[in-house]
Amino acid sequence: MPPLTNHLVQLAYDPGITPQGGGLPGLAVLKNVVNSINLFGIVAVVGALAVSLGVWAWGHHSGGHQAEANGKKGAVVAAGAALGLGAANGIVAFFSALGSQVQ
């Protein structure tokens, strides 16, 4: 077999590795840590959204257009962060399933 063909055959080799739970100790602890980080992020986003909405209202009623615009931006960013935190597990599961279909 020519060297290039041999190299391509080696690249196409399927090692047969798939994710499997329970293989290493500490997986439950790691899941608990990640869940806690996600909860912390959600609590922080609630605070950021409350502050942003307050700045938006204050800017609107005081005539501060810059404060109003910053409050709007903060509210949109907080809403996007909440969406990302809530959907993180689904997004990772979707792309993991999509990646497992690559031949």
Coordinates of C-alpha atoms in Angstrom, one line a residue:
M1 CA 0.0 0.0 0.0
P2 CA 1.4 3.5 -0.9
P3 CA 2.3 5.6 2.2
L4 CA -0.5 8.2 1.5
T5 CA -3.2 5.5 1.2
N6 CA -1.9 3.8 4.4
H7 CA -2.1 7.2 6.2
L8 CA -5.7 7.8 5.0
V9 CA -6.7 4.4 6.2
Q10 CA -5.3 5.1 9.6
L11 CA -7.1 8.4 9.7
A12 CA -10.4 6.7 8.9
Y13 CA -10.0 4.1 11.7
D14 CA -12.8 4.1 14.2
P15 CA -11.4 3.7 17.7
G16 CA -14.8 2.8 19.1
I17 CA -14.8 5.3 22.0
T18 CA -18.2 6.5 23.4
P19 CA -19.0 8.5 26.5
Q20 CA -20.0 6.3 29.4
G21 CA -21.0 7.2 32.9
G22 CA -19.5 5.6 36.0
G23 CA -16.1 5.0 34.6
L24 CA -14.3 7.5 36.9
P25 CA -14.8 8.3 40.6
G26 CA -16.1 11.7 41.5
L27 CA -18.6 12.0 38.6
A28 CA -21.5 12.7 41.0
V29 CA -19.4 15.4 42.8
L30 CA -18.5 17.0 39.4
K31 CA -22.2 17.1 38.4
N32 CA -23.1 18.6 41.7
V33 CA -20.5 21.3 41.3
V34 CA -21.7 22.1 37.7
N35 CA -25.3 22.3 38.9
S36 CA -24.3 24.7 41.7
I37 CA -22.4 26.9 39.2
N38 CA -25.5 27.0 37.0
L39 CA -27.7 27.9 39.9
F40 CA -25.3 30.6 41.0
G41 CA -25.4 32.0 37.4
I42 CA -29.2 32.0 37.4
V43 CA -29.3 33.9 40.7
A44 CA -26.8 36.4 39.4
V45 CA -28.8 36.9 36.2
V46 CA -32.0 37.6 38.3
G47 CA -30.0 40.3 40.2
A48 CA -28.6 41.8 37.0
L49 CA -32.1 41.8 35.4
A50 CA -33.6 43.6 38.4
V51 CA -30.8 46.2 38.4
S52 CA -31.1 46.7 34.6
L53 CA -34.9 47.2 34.8
G54 CA -34.4 49.7 37.6
V55 CA -31.9 51.6 35.6
W56 CA -34.2 51.5 32.6
A57 CA -37.1 52.9 34.6
W58 CA -35.0 55.5 36.4
G59 CA -33.5 56.7 33.1
H60 CA -36.9 56.9 31.4
H61 CA -38.5 58.9 34.2
S62 CA -35.6 61.2 34.8
G63 CA -35.0 61.9 31.1
G64 CA -31.6 60.2 31.1
H65 CA -31.5 58.7 27.7
Q66 CA -28.1 57.1 28.2
A67 CA -29.2 55.4 31.4
E68 CA -32.4 54.3 29.7
A69 CA -30.4 52.8 26.8
N70 CA -28.0 51.1 29.2
G71 CA -30.9 49.6 31.2
K72 CA -32.4 48.2 28.0
K73 CA -29.1 46.7 26.9
G74 CA -28.6 45.2 30.4
A75 CA -32.1 43.7 30.4
V76 CA -31.6 42.1 27.0
V77 CA -28.2 40.7 28.0
A78 CA -29.6 39.3 31.2
A79 CA -32.5 37.7 29.3
G80 CA -30.0 36.2 26.9
A81 CA -27.9 34.9 29.7
A82 CA -30.9 33.3 31.4
L83 CA -31.8 31.7 28.1
G84 CA -28.3 30.3 27.7
L85 CA -28.1 29.0 31.3
G86 CA -31.5 27.4 31.1
A87 CA -30.7 25.8 27.7
A88 CA -27.1 24.8 28.4
N89 CA -27.8 21.1 29.0
G90 CA -30.1 20.9 25.9
I91 CA -27.6 22.7 23.7
V92 CA -24.7 20.4 24.8
A93 CA -26.9 17.3 24.3
F94 CA -28.0 18.5 20.9
F95 CA -24.5 19.1 19.6
S96 CA -23.2 15.9 21.2
A97 CA -25.9 13.9 19.4
L98 CA -25.1 15.7 16.2
G99 CA -21.4 15.0 16.6
S100 CA -22.0 11.3 17.2
Q101 CA -23.6 11.1 13.8
V102 CA -20.4 12.2 12.0
Q103 CA -19.0 9.2 10.1

